[in-house]
Amino acid sequence: MPEKPYRATRLGTLFHSWVEGRSGIVGSRETIDSFLSESDSDDSELQGAELARLQKIFEKSEWARRKPLEVERELHLPFDGHIIICKIDAVYEVDGRFQIVDWKTGKPPVSPGELAERQLQLALYRLAFATWKGIDPDSVDAVFYYVSDDRVIAPERLYDRDELLELWRSATRT
C-alpha cells in the first residue's frame, strides 16, 4: 500500500503547483496521495501556514514579476545509451539568455561537496533544455532558488556534455 508523502514533499509539491498556477502556463500535472485537505488538521494548518510563508517570500523574488517561457517541462535526454528524465521547474528569458530555475523548499546545501552533487542536476537540466531547443548550452544559465531562505545559488560553472559523460561513466563502472 502506498505511503502518504512526507510533509516536506507535500509542501514542495503544493508550492510548485502554486507557482505553476500563478504563471498561467500549464505544465505536466502530477498528483500526490495527500493534499492539505486530506491531512490531519494540525498538519494541515502547519502546511497552510508554511505554504503562505513561502508564497509571500516568492512574491518578493525576482521571478514574481517575470513570465516564464516554460513551467514543469519534462524533457527526456538521450545520454550514453540511457534516457535521463529532467523535470524543469521553470525557464525564463533574462537579458537575452535562458535561465532555468529549480525551486527548492528545503534547506540549501551546507558543504561544497553537497553543492557539487546538487549542481549535477542543473547541468543535466541545462543540457536537456539546450538539446530540446537546438541551442548552444552556453546560452543557458541555471540556478537554484531556496525559497524558504530567499536564497539564489548559482553555480560558478556547469559541466558540459563531455564532463557529464565522464562523471556518468566513472560512477557506473563496475
mmCIF file of N, CA, C and O in Angstrom, residues 31-70:
data_model
loop_
_atom_site.group_PDB
_atom_site.id
_atom_site.type_symbol
_atom_site.label_atom_id
_atom_site.label_comp_id
_atom_site.label_asym_id
_atom_site.label_seq_id
_atom_site.Cartn_x
_atom_site.Cartn_y
_atom_site.Cartn_z
ATOM 1 N N THR A 31 0.196 14.284 -9.410
ATOM 2 C CA THR A 31 -0.714 14.206 -8.271
ATOM 3 C C THR A 31 0.043 13.591 -7.107
ATOM 4 O O THR A 31 0.999 12.842 -7.298
ATOM 5 N N ILE A 32 -0.372 13.914 -5.930
ATOM 6 C CA ILE A 32 0.204 13.306 -4.744
ATOM 7 C C ILE A 32 -0.927 12.671 -3.956
ATOM 8 O O ILE A 32 -2.092 12.993 -4.141
ATOM 9 N N ASP A 33 -0.561 11.745 -3.100
ATOM 10 C CA ASP A 33 -1.570 10.989 -2.370
ATOM 11 C C ASP A 33 -2.285 11.797 -1.302
ATOM 12 O O ASP A 33 -3.367 11.437 -0.888
ATOM 13 N N SER A 34 -1.690 12.862 -0.821
ATOM 14 C CA SER A 34 -2.300 13.609 0.256
ATOM 15 C C SER A 34 -2.127 15.097 0.026
ATOM 16 O O SER A 34 -1.021 15.566 -0.181
ATOM 17 N N PHE A 35 -3.213 15.825 0.035
ATOM 18 C CA PHE A 35 -3.178 17.274 -0.070
ATOM 19 C C PHE A 35 -3.556 17.858 1.287
ATOM 20 O O PHE A 35 -3.916 17.144 2.209
ATOM 21 N N LEU A 36 -3.469 19.164 1.386
ATOM 22 C CA LEU A 36 -3.768 19.816 2.663
ATOM 23 C C LEU A 36 -5.099 19.368 3.229
ATOM 24 O O LEU A 36 -5.219 19.091 4.414
ATOM 25 N N SER A 37 -6.119 19.284 2.400
ATOM 26 C CA SER A 37 -7.453 18.954 2.888
ATOM 27 C C SER A 37 -7.553 17.534 3.414
ATOM 28 O O SER A 37 -8.467 17.210 4.153
ATOM 29 N N GLU A 38 -6.614 16.671 3.033
ATOM 30 C CA GLU A 38 -6.669 15.288 3.472
ATOM 31 C C GLU A 38 -5.762 15.015 4.672
ATOM 32 O O GLU A 38 -5.718 13.911 5.165
ATOM 33 N N SER A 39 -5.004 16.008 5.105
ATOM 34 C CA SER A 39 -4.064 15.827 6.203
ATOM 35 C C SER A 39 -4.774 15.943 7.543
ATOM 36 O O SER A 39 -5.884 16.434 7.633
ATOM 37 N N ASP A 40 -4.067 15.531 8.579
ATOM 38 C CA ASP A 40 -4.577 15.782 9.923
ATOM 39 C C ASP A 40 -4.739 17.285 10.089
ATOM 40 O O ASP A 40 -3.997 18.067 9.522
ATOM 41 N N SER A 41 -5.694 17.717 10.888
ATOM 42 C CA SER A 41 -5.975 19.149 10.991
ATOM 43 C C SER A 41 -4.756 19.940 11.456
ATOM 44 O O SER A 41 -4.473 21.004 10.934
ATOM 45 N N ASP A 42 -4.012 19.443 12.443
ATOM 46 C CA ASP A 42 -2.826 20.166 12.901
ATOM 47 C C ASP A 42 -1.806 20.276 11.779
ATOM 48 O O ASP A 42 -1.222 21.321 11.542
ATOM 49 N N ASP A 43 -1.589 19.167 11.082
ATOM 50 C CA ASP A 43 -0.642 19.145 9.977
ATOM 51 C C ASP A 43 -1.110 20.078 8.866
ATOM 52 O O ASP A 43 -0.316 20.809 8.278
ATOM 53 N N SER A 44 -2.398 20.091 8.586
ATOM 54 C CA SER A 44 -2.951 20.940 7.534
ATOM 55 C C SER A 44 -2.720 22.407 7.850
ATOM 56 O O SER A 44 -2.337 23.185 6.974
ATOM 57 N N GLU A 45 -2.937 22.782 9.100
ATOM 58 C CA GLU A 45 -2.724 24.174 9.497
ATOM 59 C C GLU A 45 -1.255 24.564 9.378
ATOM 60 O O GLU A 45 -0.930 25.645 8.894
ATOM 61 N N LEU A 46 -0.362 23.663 9.811
ATOM 62 C CA LEU A 46 1.073 23.934 9.693
ATOM 63 C C LEU A 46 1.479 24.047 8.229
ATOM 64 O O LEU A 46 2.213 24.960 7.849
ATOM 65 N N GLN A 47 0.984 23.129 7.411
ATOM 66 C CA GLN A 47 1.298 23.148 5.981
ATOM 67 C C GLN A 47 0.779 24.431 5.339
ATOM 68 O O GLN A 47 1.473 25.057 4.551
ATOM 69 N N GLY A 48 -0.439 24.802 5.670
ATOM 70 C CA GLY A 48 -1.032 26.014 5.099
ATOM 71 C C GLY A 48 -0.261 27.255 5.486
ATOM 72 O O GLY A 48 -0.011 28.138 4.653
ATOM 73 N N ALA A 49 0.163 27.321 6.732
ATOM 74 C CA ALA A 49 0.929 28.478 7.199
ATOM 75 C C ALA A 49 2.294 28.528 6.518
ATOM 76 O O ALA A 49 2.755 29.602 6.097
ATOM 77 N N GLU A 50 2.931 27.385 6.379
ATOM 78 C CA GLU A 50 4.248 27.353 5.734
ATOM 79 C C GLU A 50 4.123 27.663 4.239
ATOM 80 O O GLU A 50 4.950 28.387 3.679
ATOM 81 N N LEU A 51 3.093 27.153 3.594
ATOM 82 C CA LEU A 51 2.877 27.456 2.176
ATOM 83 C C LEU A 51 2.648 28.957 1.995
ATOM 84 O O LEU A 51 3.232 29.570 1.099
ATOM 85 N N ALA A 52 1.854 29.556 2.851
ATOM 86 C CA ALA A 52 1.596 31.002 2.771
ATOM 87 C C ALA A 52 2.897 31.791 2.975
ATOM 88 O O ALA A 52 3.142 32.798 2.295
ATOM 89 N N ARG A 53 3.759 31.322 3.881
ATOM 90 C CA ARG A 53 5.042 31.986 4.112
ATOM 91 C C ARG A 53 5.920 31.912 2.859
ATOM 92 O O ARG A 53 6.518 32.908 2.427
ATOM 93 N N LEU A 54 5.969 30.738 2.231
ATOM 94 C CA LEU A 54 6.765 30.570 1.010
ATOM 95 C C LEU A 54 6.217 31.429 -0.127
ATOM 96 O O LEU A 54 6.977 32.025 -0.887
ATOM 97 N N GLN A 55 4.898 31.496 -0.232
ATOM 98 C CA GLN A 55 4.280 32.321 -1.275
ATOM 99 C C GLN A 55 4.644 33.796 -1.092
ATOM 100 O O GLN A 55 4.963 34.497 -2.058
ATOM 101 N N LYS A 56 4.621 34.251 0.138
ATOM 102 C CA LYS A 56 4.953 35.648 0.432
ATOM 103 C C LYS A 56 6.410 35.947 0.064
ATOM 104 O O LYS A 56 6.716 36.992 -0.517
ATOM 105 N N ILE A 57 7.305 35.023 0.379
ATOM 106 C CA ILE A 57 8.714 35.194 0.022
ATOM 107 C C ILE A 57 8.858 35.226 -1.496
ATOM 108 O O ILE A 57 9.551 36.091 -2.051
ATOM 109 N N PHE A 58 8.193 34.286 -2.182
ATOM 110 C CA PHE A 58 8.294 34.238 -3.639
ATOM 111 C C PHE A 58 7.802 35.534 -4.280
ATOM 112 O O PHE A 58 8.410 36.019 -5.245
ATOM 113 N N GLU A 59 6.734 36.087 -3.754
ATOM 114 C CA GLU A 59 6.159 37.309 -4.339
ATOM 115 C C GLU A 59 7.137 38.492 -4.296
ATOM 116 O O GLU A 59 6.970 39.453 -5.038
ATOM 117 N N LYS A 60 8.156 38.395 -3.468
ATOM 118 C CA LYS A 60 9.179 39.453 -3.407
ATOM 119 C C LYS A 60 10.425 39.083 -4.219
ATOM 120 O O LYS A 60 11.354 39.877 -4.301
ATOM 121 N N SER A 61 10.433 37.903 -4.816
ATOM 122 C CA SER A 61 11.608 37.445 -5.554
ATOM 123 C C SER A 61 11.670 38.070 -6.944
ATOM 124 O O SER A 61 10.695 38.650 -7.432
ATOM 125 N N GLU A 62 12.808 37.926 -7.576
ATOM 126 C CA GLU A 62 12.994 38.467 -8.918
ATOM 127 C C GLU A 62 12.099 37.789 -9.950
ATOM 128 O O GLU A 62 11.819 38.359 -11.001
ATOM 129 N N TRP A 63 11.618 36.576 -9.662
ATOM 130 C CA TRP A 63 10.803 35.848 -10.637
ATOM 131 C C TRP A 63 9.317 36.173 -10.534
ATOM 132 O O TRP A 63 8.550 35.844 -11.425
ATOM 133 N N ALA A 64 8.924 36.824 -9.467
ATOM 134 C CA ALA A 64 7.498 37.123 -9.273
ATOM 135 C C ALA A 64 6.939 38.008 -10.378
ATOM 136 O O ALA A 64 5.766 37.892 -10.730
ATOM 137 N N ARG A 65 7.745 38.873 -10.927
ATOM 138 C CA ARG A 65 7.263 39.804 -11.963
ATOM 139 C C ARG A 65 7.583 39.330 -13.374
ATOM 140 O O ARG A 65 7.282 40.012 -14.338
ATOM 141 N N ARG A 66 8.223 38.199 -13.501
ATOM 142 C CA ARG A 66 8.594 37.678 -14.816
ATOM 143 C C ARG A 66 7.610 36.605 -15.267
ATOM 144 O O ARG A 66 7.062 35.880 -14.456
ATOM 145 N N LYS A 67 7.447 36.506 -16.553
ATOM 146 C CA LYS A 67 6.605 35.448 -17.142
ATOM 147 C C LYS A 67 7.527 34.340 -17.636
ATOM 148 O O LYS A 67 8.393 34.583 -18.479
ATOM 149 N N PRO A 68 7.360 33.139 -17.126
ATOM 150 C CA PRO A 68 8.219 32.044 -17.586
ATOM 151 C C PRO A 68 7.879 31.637 -19.021
ATOM 152 O O PRO A 68 6.737 31.777 -19.464
ATOM 153 N N LEU A 69 8.869 31.112 -19.706
ATOM 154 C CA LEU A 69 8.655 30.532 -21.031
ATOM 155 C C LEU A 69 8.135 29.104 -20.904
ATOM 156 O O LEU A 69 7.365 28.634 -21.738
ATOM 157 N N GLU A 70 8.587 28.436 -19.879
ATOM 158 C CA GLU A 70 8.210 27.041 -19.613
ATOM 159 C C GLU A 70 8.032 26.855 -18.120
ATOM 160 O O GLU A 70 8.739 27.488 -17.331
#
